[in-house]
Amino acid sequence: MQEKMNELKLSALSALEGCETSRDFQDLKIRYLGKAGEVTGLLKGLKDVPKESRAEVGKIINDLRQELEGAFAAKEEELQKKEMEAGFLAEALDVTLPGTRPERGTLHPLTKVRNEIIGVFTGMGFEIFEGPEIDTDYYTFQALNIPKDHPARDMQDTFYITENVVLRPHTSPGQIRCLEQKEPPIKVLSPGKVYRSDDDATHSPMFQQVEGIVVDKKVTLCDLKGALDAFAAKLFGDETKTRFRPSYFPFTEPSVEVDVSCFRCKGKGCNLCKGTGWIEVLGAGMVHRNVIKNCGLDPDEYSGFAFGMGVERIAMLKYGIPNMKMLFENDVRFLNEFDK
Ligand code: PHE
């Protein structure tokens, strides 16, 4: 009996010694001190001990039990402390670690260029006027001196919604709407999205234009040249010059294509300007007498100039972007290039 108790004591203490987790501890506690445990088993065995020594053996077993209970309690406390410390350590916050920064957004290159264009002209006193993207045939064409079945309609590959309603293929209807709504002197800039059935590396079915119109007494082609010179210098660099080439738009007379001197090679000739020293950036002209008349003004009293430019085209030129699609794909690696 004595030997059995010694064995039990030794095995319990050594098991306790090697116990690392409170889960193992609970198992051990049940195994040795539980209701069906080993020590209880010894007490149950008392009935087989001869009566005269029963009290003595009982006391020894009880002593053993007390000793083990003490050892288990000490171990339990030790484990709890250890696990609490491990918990604190795991939750510890190192305030000296660098934080994870949220990614910073940037303005889209088209937004930047559009804002820049708007900034240049509002700086010259232009007001912003926005027209609708879906417009009638009248505002889109007829009032702009493009009658139904006029061949000039082929210049824009228009999306027709019904026979008389279109997705505007240019921002020029804004000219009519603001001439109808305002009294001269008029000095308006009309930015917005336009739509054409056109899709390749330099064309997209949706793109943005900025339209400008100035109407007052005695506005001349020189005023147009002066305004566009200032614009070109601001957008492409101080040394940039402009030149006018004769062109045709039904709503302006005379009409011009406006080139800027190549800001990359300074006019010497490079691949950007295809060796010519000049880059075409926009269309413009003097507002046609018929347009002035269509808006209820007297063309002998009032004159004006108008211009229209594509924002994507200017962004592509300015930043050397080879394909218009890159402006719409929203590839973050591409967009981050403009965060400078
Ligand atoms: N609306 C013309 C276009 O889309 C541009 C333009 C605007 C030309 C104003 C002259 C005057 O091509």
Coordinates of C-alpha atoms and ligand atoms in Angstrom, one line a residue:
M1 CA 0.0 0.0 0.0
Q2 CA 2.7 2.3 1.1
E3 CA 4.6 1.6 -2.1
K4 CA 1.6 2.1 -4.3
M5 CA 1.1 5.5 -2.6
N6 CA 4.7 6.5 -3.2
E7 CA 4.4 5.6 -6.8
L8 CA 1.2 7.5 -7.2
K9 CA 2.8 10.6 -5.5
L10 CA 5.8 10.5 -7.7
S11 CA 3.9 10.0 -10.9
A12 CA 1.5 12.8 -10.0
L13 CA 4.3 15.3 -9.1
S14 CA 6.4 14.5 -12.2
A15 CA 3.3 14.8 -14.5
L16 CA 2.5 18.1 -12.8
E17 CA 6.0 19.3 -13.3
G18 CA 5.9 18.6 -17.1
C19 CA 2.5 20.1 -17.5
E20 CA 2.6 23.3 -19.7
T21 CA -1.0 24.2 -20.4
S22 CA -4.1 24.6 -18.3
R23 CA -5.9 22.1 -20.4
D24 CA -3.4 19.4 -19.6
F25 CA -3.5 20.6 -16.0
Q26 CA -7.3 20.0 -15.9
D27 CA -6.9 16.5 -17.3
L28 CA -4.2 15.7 -14.6
K29 CA -6.4 17.1 -11.9
I30 CA -9.3 14.9 -12.9
R31 CA -7.0 11.9 -13.2
Y32 CA -5.5 12.2 -9.8
L33 CA -7.9 14.2 -7.6
G34 CA -11.2 13.8 -9.4
K35 CA -14.2 11.8 -8.2
A36 CA -13.1 8.7 -10.1
G37 CA -9.4 9.7 -9.7
E38 CA -6.5 7.7 -8.4
V39 CA -6.5 9.2 -4.9
T40 CA -10.2 8.6 -4.5
G41 CA -9.5 5.1 -5.7
L42 CA -7.1 4.6 -2.8
L43 CA -9.7 5.9 -0.3
K44 CA -12.2 3.5 -1.8
G45 CA -9.7 0.7 -1.3
L46 CA -9.7 1.4 2.5
K47 CA -12.5 -1.1 3.0
D48 CA -10.1 -3.9 2.1
V49 CA -7.6 -2.7 4.7
P50 CA -7.7 -4.6 8.0
K51 CA -9.8 -2.7 10.5
E52 CA -7.0 -2.1 13.0
S53 CA -4.8 -0.2 10.5
R54 CA -7.6 1.4 8.6
A55 CA -7.4 4.7 10.6
E56 CA -3.7 5.0 10.1
V57 CA -3.7 4.2 6.4
G58 CA -6.7 6.6 5.9
K59 CA -4.7 9.4 7.5
I60 CA -1.7 8.7 5.2
I61 CA -4.0 8.8 2.2
N62 CA -5.5 12.0 3.4
D63 CA -2.0 13.5 3.9
L64 CA -1.1 12.4 0.4
R65 CA -4.3 14.0 -0.9
Q66 CA -3.6 17.3 0.9
E67 CA 0.0 17.3 -0.4
L68 CA -1.2 16.8 -3.9
E69 CA -3.9 19.4 -3.6
G70 CA -1.3 21.9 -2.5
A71 CA 1.0 21.0 -5.4
F72 CA -1.9 21.3 -7.9
A73 CA -3.0 24.6 -6.5
A74 CA 0.5 26.0 -6.8
K75 CA 0.8 24.7 -10.3
E76 CA -2.6 26.2 -11.2
E77 CA -1.5 29.6 -10.0
E78 CA 1.7 29.3 -11.9
L79 CA 0.0 28.4 -15.1
Q80 CA -2.6 31.1 -14.9
K81 CA 0.1 33.7 -14.4
K82 CA 2.1 32.3 -17.3
E83 CA -0.9 32.3 -19.6
M84 CA -1.9 35.8 -18.6
E85 CA 1.6 37.1 -19.3
A86 CA 1.6 35.3 -22.7
G87 CA -1.8 36.9 -23.5
F88 CA -0.5 40.4 -22.6
L89 CA 2.5 39.8 -24.8
A90 CA 0.4 38.7 -27.7
E91 CA -1.8 41.7 -27.4
A92 CA 1.0 44.1 -26.9
L93 CA 1.0 47.1 -29.2
D94 CA 4.4 48.5 -30.4
V95 CA 3.6 52.1 -30.8
T96 CA 7.0 52.7 -32.4
L97 CA 6.2 50.5 -35.4
P98 CA 5.5 52.5 -38.6
G99 CA 1.8 52.6 -39.4
T100 CA 0.1 51.3 -42.5
R101 CA -0.7 54.3 -44.5
P102 CA -3.9 54.4 -46.6
E103 CA -3.2 54.8 -50.3
R104 CA -3.6 58.4 -51.3
G105 CA -5.8 59.2 -54.3
T106 CA -4.9 61.6 -57.0
L107 CA -6.8 63.7 -59.5
H108 CA -7.3 61.9 -62.8
P109 CA -5.1 63.3 -65.6
L110 CA -8.2 64.4 -67.5
T111 CA -9.5 66.2 -64.5
K112 CA -6.2 67.9 -64.1
V113 CA -6.1 69.1 -67.7
R114 CA -9.7 70.1 -67.7
N115 CA -9.2 72.1 -64.5
E116 CA -6.1 73.7 -66.0
I117 CA -8.0 74.7 -69.2
I118 CA -10.9 76.0 -67.1
G119 CA -8.4 77.9 -64.9
V120 CA -6.8 79.7 -67.8
F121 CA -10.1 80.9 -69.3
T122 CA -11.8 81.8 -66.0
G123 CA -8.7 83.8 -65.3
M124 CA -9.6 85.8 -68.4
G125 CA -13.1 86.4 -67.1
F126 CA -15.0 83.5 -68.8
E127 CA -18.0 82.2 -67.0
I128 CA -18.8 78.4 -66.9
F129 CA -22.0 77.3 -68.6
E130 CA -23.0 73.7 -68.9
G131 CA -25.4 72.3 -71.5
P132 CA -27.2 69.0 -71.6
E133 CA -25.5 65.8 -73.0
I134 CA -28.7 64.7 -74.7
D135 CA -29.9 67.5 -76.9
T136 CA -32.2 68.2 -79.8
D137 CA -31.3 68.3 -83.4
Y138 CA -32.1 72.0 -83.4
Y139 CA -29.5 73.0 -80.8
T140 CA -27.0 70.4 -82.0
F141 CA -27.1 71.2 -85.7
Q142 CA -29.8 73.5 -87.1
A143 CA -29.2 76.5 -84.9
L144 CA -25.5 76.1 -85.6
N145 CA -26.1 76.6 -89.3
I146 CA -26.2 72.9 -90.2
P147 CA -29.6 72.2 -91.8
K148 CA -31.0 68.7 -92.0
D149 CA -29.3 66.7 -94.7
H150 CA -26.4 69.1 -94.9
P151 CA -23.3 67.1 -95.7
A152 CA -21.5 68.8 -92.8
R153 CA -23.4 66.5 -90.5
D154 CA -20.9 63.8 -91.6
M155 CA -18.1 65.6 -89.8
Q156 CA -19.5 64.2 -86.6
D157 CA -20.5 60.5 -86.3
T158 CA -23.5 61.3 -84.2
F159 CA -25.5 58.8 -82.1
Y160 CA -29.1 59.5 -82.8
I161 CA -31.6 58.6 -80.0
T162 CA -34.6 59.6 -82.1
E163 CA -34.8 61.5 -85.4
N164 CA -34.7 64.8 -83.4
V165 CA -32.8 63.8 -80.3
V166 CA -29.1 63.0 -80.2
L167 CA -26.2 62.4 -77.8
R168 CA -24.4 65.7 -78.5
P169 CA -21.3 65.1 -80.7
H170 CA -19.8 68.4 -79.6
T171 CA -20.2 71.1 -77.0
S172 CA -21.2 73.7 -79.6
P173 CA -25.0 73.6 -78.7
G174 CA -23.8 75.4 -75.6
Q175 CA -23.1 78.4 -77.8
I176 CA -26.8 78.6 -78.8
R177 CA -28.1 78.0 -75.3
C178 CA -26.0 80.7 -73.7
L179 CA -26.7 83.2 -76.5
E180 CA -30.4 82.6 -76.0
Q181 CA -30.2 83.0 -72.2
K182 CA -27.7 85.8 -71.8
E183 CA -27.3 89.4 -73.0
P184 CA -24.0 90.4 -74.6
P185 CA -21.2 90.9 -73.6
I186 CA -21.0 87.1 -73.4
K187 CA -17.9 85.3 -72.4
V188 CA -18.6 81.7 -71.7
L189 CA -16.7 78.5 -71.3
S190 CA -18.7 75.3 -71.7
P191 CA -16.9 72.0 -70.7
G192 CA -18.6 68.6 -71.0
K193 CA -18.8 65.1 -72.3
V194 CA -19.6 64.5 -75.9
Y195 CA -20.3 61.3 -77.9
R196 CA -19.4 60.0 -81.3
S197 CA -19.6 56.7 -83.1
D198 CA -15.8 56.5 -83.3
D199 CA -13.3 54.2 -81.6
D200 CA -9.5 53.8 -82.2
A201 CA -6.2 54.7 -80.5
T202 CA -7.0 58.4 -80.7
H203 CA -10.8 58.4 -80.7
S204 CA -13.3 57.2 -78.1
P205 CA -17.1 57.0 -78.3
M206 CA -17.2 59.3 -75.2
F207 CA -14.7 62.2 -74.7
Q208 CA -14.7 65.7 -73.3
Q209 CA -14.6 69.0 -75.0
V210 CA -14.3 72.6 -73.8
E211 CA -16.1 75.1 -75.9
G212 CA -15.5 78.8 -75.6
I213 CA -17.7 81.6 -77.0
V214 CA -17.3 85.4 -76.8
V215 CA -20.0 87.7 -78.3
D216 CA -20.0 91.5 -78.0
K217 CA -19.7 94.6 -80.2
K218 CA -16.5 94.7 -82.3
V219 CA -15.1 91.3 -81.4
T220 CA -12.4 90.4 -84.0
L221 CA -10.3 87.5 -85.1
C222 CA -7.4 89.2 -83.3
D223 CA -9.2 88.8 -80.1
L224 CA -9.5 85.1 -80.8
K225 CA -5.8 84.9 -81.6
G226 CA -4.9 86.8 -78.4
A227 CA -7.1 84.6 -76.2
L228 CA -5.6 81.4 -77.7
D229 CA -2.0 82.7 -77.5
A230 CA -2.5 83.2 -73.8
F231 CA -4.1 79.8 -73.4
A232 CA -1.2 78.0 -75.3
A233 CA 1.4 79.8 -73.3
K234 CA -0.3 78.8 -70.0
L235 CA -0.9 75.2 -71.0
F236 CA 2.2 74.3 -73.0
G237 CA 4.8 76.7 -71.8
D238 CA 5.6 80.4 -72.2
E239 CA 7.4 80.2 -75.5
T240 CA 4.5 78.4 -77.2
K241 CA 3.1 80.2 -80.2
T242 CA -0.1 79.6 -82.1
R243 CA -0.9 79.6 -85.8
F244 CA -4.2 79.6 -87.7
R245 CA -4.8 77.5 -90.7
P246 CA -7.9 78.0 -92.8
S247 CA -10.6 75.5 -92.2
Y248 CA -14.3 74.9 -92.4
F249 CA -17.0 74.7 -89.7
P250 CA -20.6 75.5 -90.7
F251 CA -21.1 77.7 -87.6
T252 CA -18.0 79.9 -87.9
E253 CA -16.8 82.1 -90.7
P254 CA -13.9 82.4 -91.2
S255 CA -13.0 79.0 -89.6
V256 CA -9.5 78.0 -88.5
E257 CA -7.6 75.0 -87.2
V258 CA -5.3 76.2 -84.5
D259 CA -1.8 74.7 -84.1
V260 CA 0.6 75.3 -81.3
S261 CA 4.4 75.3 -81.9
C262 CA 5.7 72.0 -80.7
F263 CA 6.5 72.3 -77.0
R264 CA 8.8 69.2 -77.1
C265 CA 11.2 70.2 -79.9
K266 CA 10.4 74.0 -79.7
G267 CA 9.5 73.9 -83.4
K268 CA 12.5 72.2 -84.8
G269 CA 10.6 69.0 -85.7
C270 CA 10.3 65.8 -83.8
N271 CA 8.1 62.7 -83.7
L272 CA 5.5 64.4 -81.6
C273 CA 4.9 67.1 -84.2
K274 CA 5.7 64.6 -87.1
G275 CA 8.6 66.8 -88.1
T276 CA 6.4 69.8 -88.8
G277 CA 7.2 71.8 -85.7
W278 CA 3.4 72.4 -85.1
I279 CA 0.7 70.4 -83.4
E280 CA -3.0 70.8 -84.1
V281 CA -5.0 71.4 -80.9
L282 CA -8.4 72.9 -81.7
G283 CA -10.9 74.3 -84.0
A284 CA -12.2 77.9 -83.9
G285 CA -13.5 80.8 -85.9
M286 CA -15.7 83.9 -85.9
V287 CA -19.3 83.0 -85.0
H288 CA -21.3 82.8 -88.2
R289 CA -23.8 85.6 -88.9
N290 CA -26.5 83.0 -89.2
V291 CA -25.8 81.7 -85.7
I292 CA -25.9 85.2 -84.3
K293 CA -29.2 85.8 -86.1
N294 CA -30.6 82.4 -85.0
C295 CA -30.2 83.6 -81.4
G296 CA -32.1 86.8 -82.0
L297 CA -29.1 89.2 -82.2
D298 CA -28.3 91.6 -85.0
P299 CA -25.1 90.3 -86.8
D300 CA -24.4 93.9 -88.0
E301 CA -24.2 95.0 -84.4
Y302 CA -22.7 91.9 -82.7
S303 CA -19.8 89.6 -83.6
G304 CA -18.0 86.9 -81.7
F305 CA -15.5 84.1 -81.8
A306 CA -15.8 80.5 -80.7
F307 CA -13.4 77.6 -80.2
G308 CA -13.7 74.0 -79.2
M309 CA -11.0 71.6 -78.0
G310 CA -10.8 68.0 -77.0
V311 CA -9.6 67.5 -73.4
E312 CA -8.3 63.9 -74.1
R313 CA -6.3 65.1 -77.1
I314 CA -4.7 67.9 -75.1
A315 CA -3.9 65.5 -72.2
M316 CA -2.3 63.0 -74.6
L317 CA -0.2 65.7 -76.1
K318 CA 0.8 67.3 -72.9
Y319 CA 1.7 64.0 -71.1
G320 CA 2.9 62.0 -74.2
I321 CA 0.1 59.4 -73.8
P322 CA 0.1 57.2 -76.9
N323 CA -3.4 55.6 -76.6
M324 CA -6.6 57.3 -75.5
K325 CA -7.8 54.0 -73.9
M326 CA -5.2 54.5 -71.2
L327 CA -7.2 57.4 -70.0
F328 CA -10.2 55.3 -69.4
E329 CA -8.8 52.0 -68.1
N330 CA -8.1 53.4 -64.6
D331 CA -5.0 51.4 -64.1
V332 CA -3.6 52.7 -60.8
R333 CA 0.0 52.3 -62.0
F334 CA -0.7 54.6 -64.9
L335 CA -2.7 57.1 -62.8
N336 CA 0.0 57.2 -60.1
E337 CA 2.4 58.6 -62.7
F338 CA 0.4 61.9 -62.5
D339 CA 0.8 62.3 -58.7
K340 CA 3.8 64.5 -59.0
Ligands
PHE1 N1 -17.5 71.9 -82.6 C1 -16.3 71.7 -83.3 C2 -15.9 70.2 -83.3 O1 -16.4 69.5 -82.5 C3 -15.2 72.6 -82.8 C4 -15.4 74.0 -82.9 C5 -16.0 74.7 -81.9 C6 -15.0 74.7 -84.0 C7 -16.2 76.1 -82.0 C8 -15.3 76.1 -84.2 C9 -15.8 76.7 -83.2 O2 -15.0 69.8 -84.0

